[in-house]
PDB file of C-alpha atoms in Angstrom:
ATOM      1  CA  UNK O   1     102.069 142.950  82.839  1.00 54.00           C
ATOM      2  CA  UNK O   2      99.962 140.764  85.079  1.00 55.00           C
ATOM      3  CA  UNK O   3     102.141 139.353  88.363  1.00 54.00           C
ATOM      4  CA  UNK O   4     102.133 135.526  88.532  1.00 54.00           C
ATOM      5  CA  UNK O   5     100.676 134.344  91.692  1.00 51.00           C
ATOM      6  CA  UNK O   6     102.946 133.039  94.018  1.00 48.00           C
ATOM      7  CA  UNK O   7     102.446 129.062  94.338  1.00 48.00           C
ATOM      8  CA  UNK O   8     101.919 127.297  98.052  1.00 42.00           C
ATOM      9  CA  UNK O   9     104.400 125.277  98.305  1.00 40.00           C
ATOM     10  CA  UNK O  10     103.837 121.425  98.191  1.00 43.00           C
ATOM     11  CA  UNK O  11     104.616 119.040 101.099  1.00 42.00           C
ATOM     12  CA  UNK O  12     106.751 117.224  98.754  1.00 43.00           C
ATOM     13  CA  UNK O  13     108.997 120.101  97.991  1.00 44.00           C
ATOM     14  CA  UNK O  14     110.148 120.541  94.752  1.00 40.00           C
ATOM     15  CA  UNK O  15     112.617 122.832  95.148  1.00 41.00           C
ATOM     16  CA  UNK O  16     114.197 120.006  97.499  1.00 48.00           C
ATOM     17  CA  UNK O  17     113.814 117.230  94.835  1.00 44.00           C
ATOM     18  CA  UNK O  18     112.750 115.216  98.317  1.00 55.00           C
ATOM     19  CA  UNK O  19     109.553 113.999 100.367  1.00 59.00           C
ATOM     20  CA  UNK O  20     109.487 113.730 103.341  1.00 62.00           C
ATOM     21  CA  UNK O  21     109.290 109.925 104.777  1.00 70.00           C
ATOM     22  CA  UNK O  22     108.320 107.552 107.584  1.00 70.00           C
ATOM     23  CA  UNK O  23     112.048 107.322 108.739  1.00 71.00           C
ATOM     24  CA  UNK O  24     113.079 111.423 108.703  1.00 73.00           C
ATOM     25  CA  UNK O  25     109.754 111.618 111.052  1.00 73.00           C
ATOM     26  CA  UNK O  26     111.445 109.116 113.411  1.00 74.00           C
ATOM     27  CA  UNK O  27     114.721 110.363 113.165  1.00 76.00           C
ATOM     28  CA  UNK O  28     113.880 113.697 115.242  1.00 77.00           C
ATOM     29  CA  UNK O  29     112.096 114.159 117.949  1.00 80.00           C
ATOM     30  CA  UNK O  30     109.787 116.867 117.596  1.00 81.00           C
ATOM     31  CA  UNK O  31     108.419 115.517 114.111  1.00 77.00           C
ATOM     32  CA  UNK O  32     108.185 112.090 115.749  1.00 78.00           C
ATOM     33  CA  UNK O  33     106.368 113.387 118.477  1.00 81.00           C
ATOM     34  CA  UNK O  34     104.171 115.441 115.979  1.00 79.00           C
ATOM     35  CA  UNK O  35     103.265 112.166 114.549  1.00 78.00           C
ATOM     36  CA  UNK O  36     102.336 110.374 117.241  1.00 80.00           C
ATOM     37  CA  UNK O  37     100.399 113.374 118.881  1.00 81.00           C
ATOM     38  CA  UNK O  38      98.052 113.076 115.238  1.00 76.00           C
ATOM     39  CA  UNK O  39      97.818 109.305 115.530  1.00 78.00           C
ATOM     40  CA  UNK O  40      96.571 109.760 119.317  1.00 78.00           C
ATOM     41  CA  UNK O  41      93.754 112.016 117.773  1.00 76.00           C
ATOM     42  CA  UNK O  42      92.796 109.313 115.284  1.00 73.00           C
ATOM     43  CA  UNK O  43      92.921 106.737 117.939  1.00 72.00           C
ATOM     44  CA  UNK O  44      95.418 104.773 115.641  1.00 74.00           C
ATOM     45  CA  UNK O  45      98.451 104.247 117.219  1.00 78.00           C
ATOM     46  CA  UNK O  46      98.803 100.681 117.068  1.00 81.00           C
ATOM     47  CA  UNK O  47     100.887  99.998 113.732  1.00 77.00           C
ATOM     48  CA  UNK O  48     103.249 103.093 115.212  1.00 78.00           C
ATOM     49  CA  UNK O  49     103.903 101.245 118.606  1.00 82.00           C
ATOM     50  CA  UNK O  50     103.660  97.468 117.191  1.00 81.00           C
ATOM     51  CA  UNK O  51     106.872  98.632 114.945  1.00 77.00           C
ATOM     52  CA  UNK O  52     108.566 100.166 117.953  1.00 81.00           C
ATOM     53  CA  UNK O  53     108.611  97.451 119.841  1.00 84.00           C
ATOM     54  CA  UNK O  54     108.828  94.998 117.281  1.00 80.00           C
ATOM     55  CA  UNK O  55     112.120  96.835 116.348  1.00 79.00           C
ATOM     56  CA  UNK O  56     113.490  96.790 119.819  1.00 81.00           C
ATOM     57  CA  UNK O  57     112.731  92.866 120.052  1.00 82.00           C
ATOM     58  CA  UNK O  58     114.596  92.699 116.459  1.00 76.00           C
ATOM     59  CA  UNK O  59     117.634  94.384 118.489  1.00 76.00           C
ATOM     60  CA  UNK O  60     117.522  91.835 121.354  1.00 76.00           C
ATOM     61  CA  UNK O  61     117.383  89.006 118.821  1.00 73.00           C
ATOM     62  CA  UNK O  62     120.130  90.269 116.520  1.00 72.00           C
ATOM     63  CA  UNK O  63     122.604  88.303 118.546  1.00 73.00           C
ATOM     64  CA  UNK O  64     121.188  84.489 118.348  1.00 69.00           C
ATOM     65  CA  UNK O  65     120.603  84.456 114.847  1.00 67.00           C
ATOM     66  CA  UNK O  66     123.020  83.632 112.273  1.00 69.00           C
ATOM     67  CA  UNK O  67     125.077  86.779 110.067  1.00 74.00           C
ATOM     68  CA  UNK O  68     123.073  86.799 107.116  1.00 70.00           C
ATOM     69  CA  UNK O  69     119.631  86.969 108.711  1.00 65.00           C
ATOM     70  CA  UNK O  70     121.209  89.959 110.992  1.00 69.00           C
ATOM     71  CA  UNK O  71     122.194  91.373 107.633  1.00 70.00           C
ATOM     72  CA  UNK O  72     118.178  91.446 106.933  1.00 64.00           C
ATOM     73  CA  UNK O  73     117.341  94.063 109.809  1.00 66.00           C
ATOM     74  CA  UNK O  74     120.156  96.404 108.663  1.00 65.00           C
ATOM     75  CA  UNK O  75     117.470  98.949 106.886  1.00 60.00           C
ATOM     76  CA  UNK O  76     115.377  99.134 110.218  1.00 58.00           C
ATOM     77  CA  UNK O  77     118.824  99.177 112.512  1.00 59.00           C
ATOM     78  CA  UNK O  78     119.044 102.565 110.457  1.00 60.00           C
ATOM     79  CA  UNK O  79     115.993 104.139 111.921  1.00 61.00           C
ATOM     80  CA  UNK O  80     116.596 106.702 114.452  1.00 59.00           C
ATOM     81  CA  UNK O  81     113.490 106.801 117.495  1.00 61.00           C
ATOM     82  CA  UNK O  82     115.493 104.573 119.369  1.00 61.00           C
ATOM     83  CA  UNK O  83     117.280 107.781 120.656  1.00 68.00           C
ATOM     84  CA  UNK O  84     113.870 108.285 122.532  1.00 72.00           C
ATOM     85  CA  UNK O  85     111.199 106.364 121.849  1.00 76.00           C
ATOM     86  CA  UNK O  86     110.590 104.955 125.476  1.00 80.00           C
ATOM     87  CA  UNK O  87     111.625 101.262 126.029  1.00 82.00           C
ATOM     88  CA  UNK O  88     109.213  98.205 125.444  1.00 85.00           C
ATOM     89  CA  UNK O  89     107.514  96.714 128.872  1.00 87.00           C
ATOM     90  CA  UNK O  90     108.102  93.221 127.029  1.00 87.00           C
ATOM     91  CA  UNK O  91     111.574  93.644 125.760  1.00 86.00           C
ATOM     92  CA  UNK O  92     112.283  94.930 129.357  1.00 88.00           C
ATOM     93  CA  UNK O  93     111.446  91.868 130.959  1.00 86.00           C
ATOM     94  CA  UNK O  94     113.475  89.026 131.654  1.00 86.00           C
ATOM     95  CA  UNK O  95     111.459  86.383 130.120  1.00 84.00           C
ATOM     96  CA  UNK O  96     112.513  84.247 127.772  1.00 83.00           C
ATOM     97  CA  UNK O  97     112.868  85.025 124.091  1.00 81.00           C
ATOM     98  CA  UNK O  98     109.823  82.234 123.721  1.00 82.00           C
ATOM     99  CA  UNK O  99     107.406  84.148 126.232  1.00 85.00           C
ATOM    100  CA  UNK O 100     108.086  87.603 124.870  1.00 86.00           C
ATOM    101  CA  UNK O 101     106.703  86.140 121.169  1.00 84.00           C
ATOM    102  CA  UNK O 102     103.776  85.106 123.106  1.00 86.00           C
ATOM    103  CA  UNK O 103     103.226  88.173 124.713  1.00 88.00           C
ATOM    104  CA  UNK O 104     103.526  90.343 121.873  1.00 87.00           C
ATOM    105  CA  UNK O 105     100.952  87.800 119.617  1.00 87.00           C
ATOM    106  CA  UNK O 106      98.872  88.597 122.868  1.00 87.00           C
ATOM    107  CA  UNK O 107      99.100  92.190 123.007  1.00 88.00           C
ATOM    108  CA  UNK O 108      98.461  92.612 119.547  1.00 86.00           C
ATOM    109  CA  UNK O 109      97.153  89.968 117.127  1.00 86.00           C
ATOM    110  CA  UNK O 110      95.024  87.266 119.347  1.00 86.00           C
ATOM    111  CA  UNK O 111      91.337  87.543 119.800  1.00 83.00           C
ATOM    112  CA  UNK O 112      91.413  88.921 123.294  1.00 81.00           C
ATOM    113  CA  UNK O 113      94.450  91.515 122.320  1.00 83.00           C
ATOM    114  CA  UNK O 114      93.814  95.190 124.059  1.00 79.00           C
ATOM    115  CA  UNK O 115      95.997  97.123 121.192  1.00 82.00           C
ATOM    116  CA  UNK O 116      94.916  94.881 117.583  1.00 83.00           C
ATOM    117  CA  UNK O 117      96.096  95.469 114.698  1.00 82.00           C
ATOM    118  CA  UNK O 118      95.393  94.038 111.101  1.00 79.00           C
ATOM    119  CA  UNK O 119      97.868  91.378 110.148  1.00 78.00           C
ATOM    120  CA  UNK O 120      97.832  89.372 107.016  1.00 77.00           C
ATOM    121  CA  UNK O 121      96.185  86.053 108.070  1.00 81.00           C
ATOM    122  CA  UNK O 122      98.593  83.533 106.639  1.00 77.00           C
ATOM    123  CA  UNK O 123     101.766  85.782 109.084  1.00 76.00           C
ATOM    124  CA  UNK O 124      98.254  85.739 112.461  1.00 82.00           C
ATOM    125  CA  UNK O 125      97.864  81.964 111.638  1.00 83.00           C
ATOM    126  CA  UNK O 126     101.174  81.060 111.647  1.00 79.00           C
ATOM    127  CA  UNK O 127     102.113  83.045 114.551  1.00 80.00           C
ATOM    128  CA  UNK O 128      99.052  81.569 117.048  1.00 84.00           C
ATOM    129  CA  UNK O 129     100.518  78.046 115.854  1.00 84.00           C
ATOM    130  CA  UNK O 130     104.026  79.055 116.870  1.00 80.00           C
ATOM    131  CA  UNK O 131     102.194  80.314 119.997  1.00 82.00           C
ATOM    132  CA  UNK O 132     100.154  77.429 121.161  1.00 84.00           C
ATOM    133  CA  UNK O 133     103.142  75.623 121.535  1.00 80.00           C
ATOM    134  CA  UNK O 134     104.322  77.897 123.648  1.00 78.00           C
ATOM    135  CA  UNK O 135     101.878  78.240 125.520  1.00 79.00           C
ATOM    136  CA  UNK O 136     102.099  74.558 126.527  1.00 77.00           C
ATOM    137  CA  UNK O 137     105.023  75.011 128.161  1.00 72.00           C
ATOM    138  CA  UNK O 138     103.591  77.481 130.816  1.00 71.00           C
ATOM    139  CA  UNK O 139     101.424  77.162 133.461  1.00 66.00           C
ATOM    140  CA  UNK O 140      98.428  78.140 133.032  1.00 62.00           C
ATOM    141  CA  UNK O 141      97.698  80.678 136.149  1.00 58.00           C
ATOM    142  CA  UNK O 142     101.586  82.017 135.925  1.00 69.00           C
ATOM    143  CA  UNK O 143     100.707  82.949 132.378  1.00 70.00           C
ATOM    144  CA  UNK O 144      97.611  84.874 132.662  1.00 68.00           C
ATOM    145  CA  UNK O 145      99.658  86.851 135.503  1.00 69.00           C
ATOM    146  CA  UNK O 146     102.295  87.613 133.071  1.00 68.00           C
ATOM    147  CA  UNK O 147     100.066  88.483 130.796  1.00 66.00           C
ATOM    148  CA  UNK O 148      97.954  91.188 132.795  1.00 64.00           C
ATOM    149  CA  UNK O 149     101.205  92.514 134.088  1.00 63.00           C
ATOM    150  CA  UNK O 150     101.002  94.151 130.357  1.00 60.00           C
ATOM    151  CA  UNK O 151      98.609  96.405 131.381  1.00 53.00           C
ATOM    152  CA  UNK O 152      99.909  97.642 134.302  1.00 50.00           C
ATOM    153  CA  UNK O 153     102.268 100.793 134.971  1.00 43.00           C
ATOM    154  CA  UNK O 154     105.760  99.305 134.058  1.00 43.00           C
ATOM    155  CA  UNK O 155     108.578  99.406 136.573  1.00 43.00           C
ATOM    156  CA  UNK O 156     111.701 100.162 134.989  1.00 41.00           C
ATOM    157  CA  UNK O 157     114.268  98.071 133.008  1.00 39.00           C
ATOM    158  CA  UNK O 158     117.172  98.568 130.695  1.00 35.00           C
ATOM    159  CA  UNK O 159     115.608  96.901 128.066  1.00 35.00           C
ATOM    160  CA  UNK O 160     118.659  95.175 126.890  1.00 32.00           C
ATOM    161  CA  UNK O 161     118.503  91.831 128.876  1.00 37.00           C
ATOM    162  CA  UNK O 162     117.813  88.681 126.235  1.00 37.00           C
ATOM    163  CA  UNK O 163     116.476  86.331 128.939  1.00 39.00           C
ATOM    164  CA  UNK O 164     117.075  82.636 127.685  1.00 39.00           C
ATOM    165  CA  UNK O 165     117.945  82.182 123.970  1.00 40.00           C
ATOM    166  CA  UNK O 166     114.878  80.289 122.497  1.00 41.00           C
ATOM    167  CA  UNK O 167     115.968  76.895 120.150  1.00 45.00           C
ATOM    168  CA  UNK O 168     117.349  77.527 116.927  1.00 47.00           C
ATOM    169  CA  UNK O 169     114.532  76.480 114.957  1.00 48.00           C
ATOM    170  CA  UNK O 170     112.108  79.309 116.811  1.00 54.00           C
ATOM    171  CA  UNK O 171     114.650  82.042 116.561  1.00 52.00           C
ATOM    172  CA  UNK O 172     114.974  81.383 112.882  1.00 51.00           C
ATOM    173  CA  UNK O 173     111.141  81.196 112.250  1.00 54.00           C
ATOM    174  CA  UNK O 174     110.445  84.160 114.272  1.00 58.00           C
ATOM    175  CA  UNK O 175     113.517  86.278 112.594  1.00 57.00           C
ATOM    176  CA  UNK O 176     111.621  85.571 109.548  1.00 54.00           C
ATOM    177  CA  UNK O 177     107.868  86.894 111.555  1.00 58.00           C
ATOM    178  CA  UNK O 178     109.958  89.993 112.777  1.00 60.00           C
ATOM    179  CA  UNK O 179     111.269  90.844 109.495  1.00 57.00           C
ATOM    180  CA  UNK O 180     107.758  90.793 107.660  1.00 58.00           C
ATOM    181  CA  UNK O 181     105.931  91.811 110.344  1.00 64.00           C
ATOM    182  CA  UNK O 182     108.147  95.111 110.521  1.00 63.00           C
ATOM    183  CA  UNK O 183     107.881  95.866 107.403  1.00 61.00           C
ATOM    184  CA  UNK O 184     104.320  95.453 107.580  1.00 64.00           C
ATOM    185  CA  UNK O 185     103.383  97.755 110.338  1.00 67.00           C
ATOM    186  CA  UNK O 186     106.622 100.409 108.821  1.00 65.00           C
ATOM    187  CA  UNK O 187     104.813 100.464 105.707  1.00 67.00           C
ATOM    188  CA  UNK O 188     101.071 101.258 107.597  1.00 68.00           C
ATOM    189  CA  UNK O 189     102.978 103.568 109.588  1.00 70.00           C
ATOM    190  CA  UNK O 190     104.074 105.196 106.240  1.00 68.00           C
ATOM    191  CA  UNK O 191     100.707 105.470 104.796  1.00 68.00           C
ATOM    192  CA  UNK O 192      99.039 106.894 107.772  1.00 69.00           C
ATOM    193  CA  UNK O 193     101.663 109.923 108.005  1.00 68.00           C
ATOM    194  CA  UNK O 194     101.348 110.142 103.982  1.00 67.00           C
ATOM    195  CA  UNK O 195      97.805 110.349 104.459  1.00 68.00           C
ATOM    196  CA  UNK O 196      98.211 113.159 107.118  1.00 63.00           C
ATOM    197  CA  UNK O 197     100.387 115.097 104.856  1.00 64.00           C
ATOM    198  CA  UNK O 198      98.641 115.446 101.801  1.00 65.00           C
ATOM    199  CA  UNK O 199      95.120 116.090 104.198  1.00 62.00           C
ATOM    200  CA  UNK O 200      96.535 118.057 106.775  1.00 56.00           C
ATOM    201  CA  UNK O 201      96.258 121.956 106.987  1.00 49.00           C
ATOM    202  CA  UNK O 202      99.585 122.279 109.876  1.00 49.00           C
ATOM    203  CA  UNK O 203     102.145 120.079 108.348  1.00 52.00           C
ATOM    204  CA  UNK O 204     104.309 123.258 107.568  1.00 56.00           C
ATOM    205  CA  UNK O 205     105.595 122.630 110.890  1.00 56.00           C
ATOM    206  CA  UNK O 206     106.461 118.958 110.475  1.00 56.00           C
ATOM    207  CA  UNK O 207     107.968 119.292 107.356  1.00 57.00           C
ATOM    208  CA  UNK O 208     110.334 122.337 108.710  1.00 59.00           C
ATOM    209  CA  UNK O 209     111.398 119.898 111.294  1.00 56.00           C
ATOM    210  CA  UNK O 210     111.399 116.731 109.085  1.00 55.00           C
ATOM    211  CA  UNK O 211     113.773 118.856 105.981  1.00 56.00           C
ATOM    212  CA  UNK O 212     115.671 120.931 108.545  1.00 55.00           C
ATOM    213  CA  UNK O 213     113.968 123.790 107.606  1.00 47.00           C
ATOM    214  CA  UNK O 214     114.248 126.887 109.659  1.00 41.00           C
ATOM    215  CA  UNK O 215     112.150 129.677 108.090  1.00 41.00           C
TER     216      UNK O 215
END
């Protein structure tokens, strides 16, 4: 009687009925760490962080918009690297809620922006609109300071100081940004790790951690 060979198991384990996702990786540490370790090598870490900090500015906001948008950020509120994903320089900052916009559309979607990412063009020209405006409320000189203090070594913070609350108008325009552009970079984040699973040799490892596997 000929023995069956014994089948490799899949990354999305069938004995489990359950694949592993974007939000199990960031729920632990060491597969969250694993991830962001690969996405160093690939020189793609952008989408990773944008949604990181993007996610910590949702938290600061949370408070000056009305109950049903807050209802909105529930499904990222559930995601777990907050435990120890290191706090945003931006969020950190007591600017106002107007200035950190500005310096995020800075630090990732303008023309002169040291970490860009790939934003859907209608959400990048809508934004730089939003931003101009902004902008004309700043000094010029101050702002480029402000601005190059992104790329320095940061100095601390708590991350949990709101600044001053923004008008109603930009809090509810921006609520609506935050929420798409979350779900943008989630979902790129979710690709790249899918990617990395189904073309990766070592993510035995990562899935033991992600499933709570131990041998």
């Amino acid at each position: 009687m000929k023995k069956k060979k014994k089948r490799m198991a899949k990354v999305s384990d069938p004995e489990k009925n359950q694949k592993p996702t974007l939000r199990t990786c960031m729920e632990k540490r060491e597969s969250f760490n694993l991830f962001v370790t690969h996405l160093q090598r690939e020189f793609s870490l952008e989408n990773l962080v944008a949604s990181i900090e993007l996610y910590q500015f949702a938290q600061l906001l949370l408070p000056l918009v009305p109950l049903e948008r807050q209802k909105q950020f529930q499904y990222y509120n559930q995601l777990g690297h907050h435990k120890f994903a290191p706090i945003s320089y931006i969020v950190a900052q007591d600017f106002t809620v107007e200035l950190k916009i500005l310096l995020f559309y800075q630090k990732y979607v303008s023309a002169r922006a040291h970490f860009e990412v790939n934003v859907p063009s209608l959400i990048k020209d809508e934004w730089k609109s939003f931003c101009e405006t902004i902008k004309s409320d700043y000094d010029a000189r101050n702002l480029d300071e402000i601005i190059q203090s992104l790329y320095v070594a940061p100095d601390g913070g708590d991350g949990r100081s709101p600044g001053q609350t923004a008008s109603d108008g930009g809090i509810w325009l921006m609520s609506i940004f935050l929420l798409l552009l979350l779900l943008f970079f989630y979902n790129k984040s979710t690709l790249a790790m899918e990617h990395w699973l189904n073309n990766n040799t070592q993510t035995t490892i990562l899935k033991k951690v992600m499933m709570n596997q131990t041998n």
